[in-house]
Amino acid sequence: MRHVVIASHAHFAQGIAQSVELLAGTPCDVRTLSCFVDGNNDVAVLAQRELDAIPDADEVVVCTDLLGGSVNNEFLQLVQRRPRVHLLTNMNLPLLLTLVLGLDDSEDLAPFLRELVSSDEVRPAYCNDALPGVDADEEF
Amino acid sequence: MIQLLRVDHRLLHGQVAVTWTSALRADCIFIVGDKVANDNVWRTTLKLGKPRGCKLVIKDMAHAIEAINSGVTDKYRMIICVQTLAEAKQLVDGCPQIRSINLGNTKETPTTREVTRQIFLEESDVEMLRELDARGIELEYRALADDSKVNVARLL
């Protein structure tokens, strides 16, 4: 079984998880961890607790908000200690949607995650510049 | 092959572009309506947001019925989006192969009543649904593809 943990500074994790649920429902197990709010200050302990709640044999994809931030730093240590944990950072909504919808499609997670983070779909886009490039009407 | 005819006043938006397209492995989204077909700004907006790997065709009602009946759409795994139940009924009336309508989102107005969290019906809609139900057309409410189908006729 595969699990997703979404972790952030403040309530971003909880909020973006709600957005994922609104758009995609709940196709897999998604846990959230909102740090430095509601007394959640010891990120090392909390991160460990999240992973401890998941059986060792299961795969986990952890998504955090910011490379170099303390939330990601804590999980980065855990990735080095525990197998079958994959860590993505600089998360956004298209990334999480593609992740939860495609999580069970591939046998091997690593190539799926590599392709996911490098896809154009998950990059921020400047819509004004894209407007002139909108194609002519399509036909059947 | 038509995978879904969805009534959704927002037409193509997050739930449809992401979840439905993915769940049905659709390769074509067909947006039908006289209003949207004649609105350049709206058409551009929809085209910019279309899901990757999906064709997006926008037509008015008359041309849409013609296209579906001609067979040119048969090779696609297609999702048809219309804004209103009246438009869905026009498609059902014009295209005998369409036997099912998915109600996704309809707009709340002062004269509608709430049937589900996302479905608001005018009295004229209720009449239309009763007629379609009597003709054996499946009328199902689902916001997302994985939700279980709710028979709308039972909620009237």
mmCIF file of C-alpha atoms in Angstrom:
data_model
loop_
_atom_site.group_PDB
_atom_site.id
_atom_site.type_symbol
_atom_site.label_atom_id
_atom_site.label_comp_id
_atom_site.label_asym_id
_atom_site.label_seq_id
_atom_site.Cartn_x
_atom_site.Cartn_y
_atom_site.Cartn_z
ATOM 1 C CA MET A 1 0.000 0.000 0.000
ATOM 2 C CA ARG A 2 1.119 3.561 -0.686
ATOM 3 C CA HIS A 3 0.629 6.616 1.465
ATOM 4 C CA VAL A 4 1.025 10.362 1.019
ATOM 5 C CA VAL A 5 2.138 12.723 3.784
ATOM 6 C CA ILE A 6 1.730 16.443 3.139
ATOM 7 C CA ALA A 7 3.740 18.632 5.525
ATOM 8 C CA SER A 8 4.244 22.382 5.733
ATOM 9 C CA HIS A 9 4.972 25.485 7.740
ATOM 10 C CA ALA A 10 1.597 26.576 9.208
ATOM 11 C CA HIS A 11 -1.718 25.437 7.706
ATOM 12 C CA PHE A 12 -0.671 25.167 4.056
ATOM 13 C CA ALA A 13 -0.592 21.366 4.322
ATOM 14 C CA GLN A 14 -4.104 21.111 5.714
ATOM 15 C CA GLY A 15 -5.436 23.673 3.234
ATOM 16 C CA ILE A 16 -3.887 22.163 0.146
ATOM 17 C CA ALA A 17 -5.016 18.693 1.243
ATOM 18 C CA GLN A 18 -8.578 20.044 1.361
ATOM 19 C CA SER A 19 -8.140 21.419 -2.166
ATOM 20 C CA VAL A 20 -6.913 18.017 -3.338
ATOM 21 C CA GLU A 21 -9.929 16.355 -1.772
ATOM 22 C CA LEU A 22 -12.357 18.812 -3.364
ATOM 23 C CA LEU A 23 -10.926 18.156 -6.818
ATOM 24 C CA ALA A 24 -9.918 14.521 -6.646
ATOM 25 C CA GLY A 25 -11.820 12.987 -3.754
ATOM 26 C CA THR A 26 -9.757 10.639 -1.623
ATOM 27 C CA PRO A 27 -8.145 8.114 -3.962
ATOM 28 C CA CYS A 28 -5.444 7.176 -1.432
ATOM 29 C CA ASP A 29 -4.352 7.611 2.166
ATOM 30 C CA VAL A 30 -3.331 11.263 2.646
ATOM 31 C CA ARG A 31 -2.034 12.501 5.996
ATOM 32 C CA THR A 32 -1.207 16.106 6.807
ATOM 33 C CA LEU A 33 1.207 17.748 9.174
ATOM 34 C CA SER A 34 0.963 21.495 9.854
ATOM 35 C CA CYS A 35 4.061 22.607 11.732
ATOM 36 C CA PHE A 36 4.696 25.565 14.058
ATOM 37 C CA VAL A 37 0.947 26.059 14.643
ATOM 38 C CA ASP A 38 -1.453 24.465 17.138
ATOM 39 C CA GLY A 39 1.515 23.598 19.358
ATOM 40 C CA ASN A 40 3.149 21.494 16.631
ATOM 41 C CA ASN A 41 6.617 22.836 17.274
ATOM 42 C CA ASP A 42 8.869 19.801 17.522
ATOM 43 C CA VAL A 43 9.047 18.942 13.852
ATOM 44 C CA ALA A 44 11.528 16.097 14.314
ATOM 45 C CA VAL A 45 9.191 14.266 16.691
ATOM 46 C CA LEU A 46 6.121 14.977 14.590
ATOM 47 C CA ALA A 47 7.747 13.854 11.353
ATOM 48 C CA GLN A 48 8.914 10.640 12.998
ATOM 49 C CA ARG A 49 5.415 10.069 14.389
ATOM 50 C CA GLU A 50 3.839 10.437 10.954
ATOM 51 C CA LEU A 51 6.118 7.808 9.484
ATOM 52 C CA ASP A 52 5.793 5.527 12.504
ATOM 53 C CA ALA A 53 2.049 5.412 11.891
ATOM 54 C CA ILE A 54 2.717 3.777 8.519
ATOM 55 C CA PRO A 55 3.795 0.120 8.315
ATOM 56 C CA ASP A 56 7.475 -0.297 7.437
ATOM 57 C CA ALA A 57 6.682 -2.415 4.413
ATOM 58 C CA ASP A 58 4.558 0.325 2.834
ATOM 59 C CA GLU A 59 5.781 3.039 0.509
ATOM 60 C CA VAL A 60 5.376 6.690 1.511
ATOM 61 C CA VAL A 61 5.583 9.822 -0.574
ATOM 62 C CA VAL A 62 6.210 12.849 1.631
ATOM 63 C CA CYS A 63 5.509 16.243 0.093
ATOM 64 C CA THR A 64 6.791 19.372 1.801
ATOM 65 C CA ASP A 65 6.494 23.062 1.069
ATOM 66 C CA LEU A 66 10.040 24.385 0.789
ATOM 67 C CA LEU A 67 13.469 23.036 -0.039
ATOM 68 C CA GLY A 68 15.799 24.125 2.742
ATOM 69 C CA GLY A 69 12.946 24.765 5.169
ATOM 70 C CA SER A 70 12.940 23.022 8.508
ATOM 71 C CA VAL A 71 9.980 20.780 7.664
ATOM 72 C CA ASN A 72 11.755 19.409 4.623
ATOM 73 C CA ASN A 73 15.053 19.205 6.510
ATOM 74 C CA GLU A 74 13.528 16.911 9.130
ATOM 75 C CA PHE A 75 12.019 14.585 6.551
ATOM 76 C CA LEU A 76 15.279 14.643 4.604
ATOM 77 C CA GLN A 77 16.951 13.063 7.600
ATOM 78 C CA LEU A 78 14.246 10.412 7.864
ATOM 79 C CA VAL A 79 14.552 9.531 4.178
ATOM 80 C CA GLN A 80 18.169 8.643 4.810
ATOM 81 C CA ARG A 81 17.220 6.373 7.690
ATOM 82 C CA ARG A 82 14.103 4.623 6.477
ATOM 83 C CA PRO A 83 13.650 2.779 3.181
ATOM 84 C CA ARG A 84 10.614 3.168 0.929
ATOM 85 C CA VAL A 85 10.204 6.846 1.764
ATOM 86 C CA HIS A 86 10.215 9.271 -1.165
ATOM 87 C CA LEU A 87 10.511 13.006 -0.500
ATOM 88 C CA LEU A 88 9.211 15.745 -2.818
ATOM 89 C CA THR A 89 9.438 19.399 -1.964
ATOM 90 C CA ASN A 90 8.261 22.782 -3.342
ATOM 91 C CA MET A 91 4.863 21.138 -3.669
ATOM 92 C CA ASN A 92 1.878 22.701 -5.393
ATOM 93 C CA LEU A 93 -1.671 21.682 -6.326
ATOM 94 C CA PRO A 94 -1.064 20.225 -9.809
ATOM 95 C CA LEU A 95 1.794 18.179 -8.396
ATOM 96 C CA LEU A 96 -0.357 16.758 -5.586
ATOM 97 C CA LEU A 97 -3.307 16.038 -7.876
ATOM 98 C CA THR A 98 -1.177 14.161 -10.382
ATOM 99 C CA LEU A 99 0.469 12.338 -7.516
ATOM 100 C CA VAL A 100 -2.674 11.123 -5.772
ATOM 101 C CA LEU A 101 -4.416 10.214 -9.018
ATOM 102 C CA GLY A 102 -1.436 8.317 -10.402
ATOM 103 C CA LEU A 103 0.034 6.874 -7.231
ATOM 104 C CA ASP A 104 -1.041 3.304 -7.821
ATOM 105 C CA ASP A 105 -0.503 3.228 -11.587
ATOM 106 C CA SER A 106 3.174 2.331 -11.667
ATOM 107 C CA GLU A 107 4.991 -0.576 -10.147
ATOM 108 C CA ASP A 108 8.106 1.448 -9.436
ATOM 109 C CA LEU A 109 7.493 4.830 -7.821
ATOM 110 C CA ALA A 110 10.854 6.484 -8.492
ATOM 111 C CA PRO A 111 10.498 6.912 -12.286
ATOM 112 C CA PHE A 112 6.923 8.160 -11.836
ATOM 113 C CA LEU A 113 8.070 10.759 -9.296
ATOM 114 C CA ARG A 114 11.044 11.822 -11.436
ATOM 115 C CA GLU A 115 8.753 12.463 -14.380
ATOM 116 C CA LEU A 116 6.182 14.178 -12.168
ATOM 117 C CA VAL A 117 8.536 16.830 -10.787
ATOM 118 C CA SER A 118 10.002 17.625 -14.194
ATOM 119 C CA SER A 119 6.687 17.898 -16.049
ATOM 120 C CA ASP A 120 5.538 21.277 -17.391
ATOM 121 C CA GLU A 121 2.158 20.769 -15.771
ATOM 122 C CA VAL A 122 3.491 21.377 -12.279
ATOM 123 C CA ARG A 123 5.459 24.539 -13.051
ATOM 124 C CA PRO A 124 4.068 27.986 -12.283
ATOM 125 C CA ALA A 125 2.895 29.656 -15.483
ATOM 126 C CA TYR A 126 2.534 33.280 -16.610
ATOM 127 C CA CYS A 127 -0.879 33.122 -18.246
ATOM 128 C CA ASN A 128 -0.640 36.510 -20.000
ATOM 129 C CA ASP A 129 2.253 35.256 -22.078
ATOM 130 C CA ALA A 130 0.441 32.022 -22.865
ATOM 131 C CA LEU A 131 -2.691 33.703 -24.249
ATOM 132 C CA PRO A 132 -1.369 34.537 -27.743
ATOM 133 C CA GLY A 133 -0.196 30.942 -28.042
ATOM 134 C CA VAL A 134 -3.659 29.444 -27.590
ATOM 135 C CA ASP A 135 -4.316 27.274 -30.608
ATOM 136 C CA ALA A 136 -7.007 27.769 -33.174
ATOM 137 C CA ASP A 137 -10.264 25.894 -32.572
ATOM 138 C CA GLU A 138 -9.829 22.146 -32.774
ATOM 139 C CA GLU A 139 -11.984 19.947 -34.946
ATOM 140 C CA PHE A 140 -12.729 16.238 -34.751
ATOM 141 C CA MET B 1 -17.482 6.436 -27.667
ATOM 142 C CA ILE B 2 -19.163 8.892 -25.342
ATOM 143 C CA GLN B 3 -17.955 8.220 -21.816
ATOM 144 C CA LEU B 4 -19.973 10.903 -20.081
ATOM 145 C CA LEU B 5 -22.473 13.672 -20.741
ATOM 146 C CA ARG B 6 -22.066 16.076 -17.856
ATOM 147 C CA VAL B 7 -24.223 19.014 -16.867
ATOM 148 C CA ASP B 8 -21.958 21.556 -15.230
ATOM 149 C CA HIS B 9 -22.577 25.296 -15.364
ATOM 150 C CA ARG B 10 -18.850 25.920 -15.119
ATOM 151 C CA LEU B 11 -18.212 23.548 -18.034
ATOM 152 C CA LEU B 12 -14.531 22.577 -17.937
ATOM 153 C CA HIS B 13 -13.008 23.231 -14.505
ATOM 154 C CA GLY B 14 -10.869 21.494 -11.918
ATOM 155 C CA GLN B 15 -13.110 18.521 -11.123
ATOM 156 C CA VAL B 16 -13.684 17.778 -14.793
ATOM 157 C CA ALA B 17 -10.259 18.634 -16.189
ATOM 158 C CA VAL B 18 -8.377 16.699 -13.548
ATOM 159 C CA THR B 19 -10.459 13.969 -11.991
ATOM 160 C CA TRP B 20 -13.016 12.978 -14.600
ATOM 161 C CA THR B 21 -10.562 13.116 -17.464
ATOM 162 C CA SER B 22 -8.125 10.963 -15.545
ATOM 163 C CA ALA B 23 -10.682 8.473 -14.211
ATOM 164 C CA LEU B 24 -12.326 7.908 -17.595
ATOM 165 C CA ARG B 25 -9.002 8.049 -19.477
ATOM 166 C CA ALA B 26 -10.698 10.538 -21.793
ATOM 167 C CA ASP B 27 -8.814 11.780 -24.833
ATOM 168 C CA CYS B 28 -11.396 14.315 -25.960
ATOM 169 C CA ILE B 29 -13.497 16.931 -24.218
ATOM 170 C CA PHE B 30 -16.423 18.225 -26.242
ATOM 171 C CA ILE B 31 -17.951 21.436 -24.940
ATOM 172 C CA VAL B 32 -21.384 22.095 -26.351
ATOM 173 C CA GLY B 33 -23.484 25.238 -26.125
ATOM 174 C CA ASP B 34 -24.581 28.184 -28.240
ATOM 175 C CA LYS B 35 -23.423 30.624 -25.571
ATOM 176 C CA VAL B 36 -19.867 29.335 -25.174
ATOM 177 C CA ALA B 37 -19.424 28.689 -28.895
ATOM 178 C CA ASN B 38 -20.055 32.358 -29.586
ATOM 179 C CA ASP B 39 -17.892 33.777 -26.794
ATOM 180 C CA ASN B 40 -14.253 34.233 -27.887
ATOM 181 C CA VAL B 41 -12.922 35.169 -24.457
ATOM 182 C CA TRP B 42 -14.542 32.162 -22.819
ATOM 183 C CA ARG B 43 -13.333 29.820 -25.559
ATOM 184 C CA THR B 44 -9.756 31.053 -25.160
ATOM 185 C CA THR B 45 -9.989 30.621 -21.398
ATOM 186 C CA LEU B 46 -11.197 27.038 -21.704
ATOM 187 C CA LYS B 47 -8.529 26.198 -24.276
ATOM 188 C CA LEU B 48 -5.732 27.539 -22.077
ATOM 189 C CA GLY B 49 -6.845 25.324 -19.211
ATOM 190 C CA LYS B 50 -7.430 22.126 -21.127
ATOM 191 C CA PRO B 51 -5.866 18.971 -19.715
ATOM 192 C CA ARG B 52 -2.720 17.616 -21.307
ATOM 193 C CA GLY B 53 -3.161 14.880 -23.868
ATOM 194 C CA CYS B 54 -6.777 15.790 -24.440
ATOM 195 C CA LYS B 55 -8.377 17.222 -27.521
ATOM 196 C CA LEU B 56 -10.820 20.057 -26.827
ATOM 197 C CA VAL B 57 -13.616 20.795 -29.276
ATOM 198 C CA ILE B 58 -16.229 23.515 -28.763
ATOM 199 C CA LYS B 59 -19.406 23.685 -30.856
ATOM 200 C CA ASP B 60 -22.894 25.137 -30.776
ATOM 201 C CA MET B 61 -25.808 22.770 -30.281
ATOM 202 C CA ALA B 62 -26.805 22.262 -33.908
ATOM 203 C CA HIS B 63 -23.254 21.518 -35.063
ATOM 204 C CA ALA B 64 -22.643 19.289 -32.060
ATOM 205 C CA ILE B 65 -25.629 17.071 -32.783
ATOM 206 C CA GLU B 66 -24.556 16.883 -36.416
ATOM 207 C CA ALA B 67 -21.002 15.907 -35.451
ATOM 208 C CA ILE B 68 -22.059 13.190 -32.989
ATOM 209 C CA ASN B 69 -24.574 11.646 -35.402
ATOM 210 C CA SER B 70 -22.083 11.715 -38.279
ATOM 211 C CA GLY B 71 -19.795 9.304 -36.412
ATOM 212 C CA VAL B 72 -16.668 11.544 -36.419
ATOM 213 C CA THR B 73 -16.590 11.491 -32.631
ATOM 214 C CA ASP B 74 -16.815 7.688 -32.331
ATOM 215 C CA LYS B 75 -13.049 7.130 -32.210
ATOM 216 C CA TYR B 76 -12.572 9.228 -29.073
ATOM 217 C CA ARG B 77 -13.049 8.437 -25.424
ATOM 218 C CA MET B 78 -15.143 11.555 -25.062
ATOM 219 C CA ILE B 79 -16.574 13.658 -22.246
ATOM 220 C CA ILE B 80 -19.334 16.029 -23.321
ATOM 221 C CA CYS B 81 -19.893 19.096 -21.140
ATOM 222 C CA VAL B 82 -22.984 21.283 -21.258
ATOM 223 C CA GLN B 83 -24.036 24.074 -18.919
ATOM 224 C CA THR B 84 -27.679 23.265 -18.401
ATOM 225 C CA LEU B 85 -30.048 20.364 -18.179
ATOM 226 C CA ALA B 86 -32.042 21.830 -21.076
ATOM 227 C CA GLU B 87 -28.930 21.542 -23.262
ATOM 228 C CA ALA B 88 -28.324 17.976 -22.131
ATOM 229 C CA LYS B 89 -31.907 17.165 -23.086
ATOM 230 C CA GLN B 90 -31.406 18.722 -26.521
ATOM 231 C CA LEU B 91 -28.425 16.412 -27.032
ATOM 232 C CA VAL B 92 -30.339 13.378 -25.823
ATOM 233 C CA ASP B 93 -33.253 14.305 -28.101
ATOM 234 C CA GLY B 94 -30.945 14.809 -31.061
ATOM 235 C CA CYS B 95 -28.563 11.891 -30.548
ATOM 236 C CA PRO B 96 -30.215 8.512 -29.908
ATOM 237 C CA GLN B 97 -26.932 6.976 -28.728
ATOM 238 C CA ILE B 98 -26.871 9.165 -25.600
ATOM 239 C CA ARG B 99 -28.765 7.351 -22.846
ATOM 240 C CA SER B 100 -27.277 8.807 -19.674
ATOM 241 C CA ILE B 101 -26.827 12.235 -18.106
ATOM 242 C CA ASN B 102 -24.447 13.036 -15.265
ATOM 243 C CA LEU B 103 -25.521 15.991 -13.153
ATOM 244 C CA GLY B 104 -22.425 17.679 -11.783
ATOM 245 C CA ASN B 105 -23.059 21.307 -10.918
ATOM 246 C CA THR B 106 -26.080 23.454 -11.648
ATOM 247 C CA LYS B 107 -26.378 27.055 -10.625
ATOM 248 C CA GLU B 108 -28.298 28.256 -7.604
ATOM 249 C CA THR B 109 -30.785 31.066 -8.296
ATOM 250 C CA PRO B 110 -33.575 32.580 -6.178
ATOM 251 C CA THR B 111 -36.075 30.240 -7.865
ATOM 252 C CA THR B 112 -34.139 26.966 -7.581
ATOM 253 C CA ARG B 113 -34.373 24.350 -4.885
ATOM 254 C CA GLU B 114 -31.379 22.469 -3.550
ATOM 255 C CA VAL B 115 -31.401 18.768 -4.373
ATOM 256 C CA THR B 116 -27.788 17.953 -3.501
ATOM 257 C CA ARG B 117 -24.825 20.062 -2.444
ATOM 258 C CA GLN B 118 -24.039 20.865 -6.084
ATOM 259 C CA ILE B 119 -27.425 20.494 -7.754
ATOM 260 C CA PHE B 120 -30.096 23.197 -7.783
ATOM 261 C CA LEU B 121 -33.202 22.728 -9.919
ATOM 262 C CA GLU B 122 -35.840 25.053 -11.368
ATOM 263 C CA GLU B 123 -39.384 23.713 -11.589
ATOM 264 C CA SER B 124 -38.908 23.393 -15.353
ATOM 265 C CA ASP B 125 -35.809 21.240 -14.744
ATOM 266 C CA VAL B 126 -37.828 18.898 -12.541
ATOM 267 C CA GLU B 127 -40.392 18.473 -15.328
ATOM 268 C CA MET B 128 -37.596 17.742 -17.803
ATOM 269 C CA LEU B 129 -36.010 15.184 -15.494
ATOM 270 C CA ARG B 130 -39.338 13.413 -14.985
ATOM 271 C CA GLU B 131 -39.820 13.217 -18.733
ATOM 272 C CA LEU B 132 -36.292 11.904 -19.342
ATOM 273 C CA ASP B 133 -36.655 9.390 -16.529
ATOM 274 C CA ALA B 134 -39.944 8.150 -18.012
ATOM 275 C CA ARG B 135 -38.094 7.607 -21.294
ATOM 276 C CA GLY B 136 -35.503 5.441 -19.540
ATOM 277 C CA ILE B 137 -32.614 7.911 -19.667
ATOM 278 C CA GLU B 138 -30.212 7.380 -16.775
ATOM 279 C CA LEU B 139 -30.014 10.490 -14.592
ATOM 280 C CA GLU B 140 -27.183 10.274 -12.125
ATOM 281 C CA TYR B 141 -25.590 12.740 -9.747
ATOM 282 C CA ARG B 142 -21.890 12.429 -9.053
ATOM 283 C CA ALA B 143 -19.519 15.307 -8.343
ATOM 284 C CA LEU B 144 -16.444 13.134 -8.864
ATOM 285 C CA ALA B 145 -15.871 9.941 -10.808
ATOM 286 C CA ASP B 146 -15.247 7.817 -7.723
ATOM 287 C CA ASP B 147 -18.407 8.931 -5.942
ATOM 288 C CA SER B 148 -21.247 6.447 -6.077
ATOM 289 C CA LYS B 149 -24.030 7.242 -8.520
ATOM 290 C CA VAL B 150 -27.141 8.822 -7.043
ATOM 291 C CA ASN B 151 -30.333 8.351 -9.045
ATOM 292 C CA VAL B 152 -31.600 11.926 -9.462
ATOM 293 C CA ALA B 153 -35.126 10.815 -10.342
ATOM 294 C CA ARG B 154 -35.473 9.474 -6.788
ATOM 295 C CA LEU B 155 -34.613 12.877 -5.328
ATOM 296 C CA LEU B 156 -37.368 14.772 -7.139
#
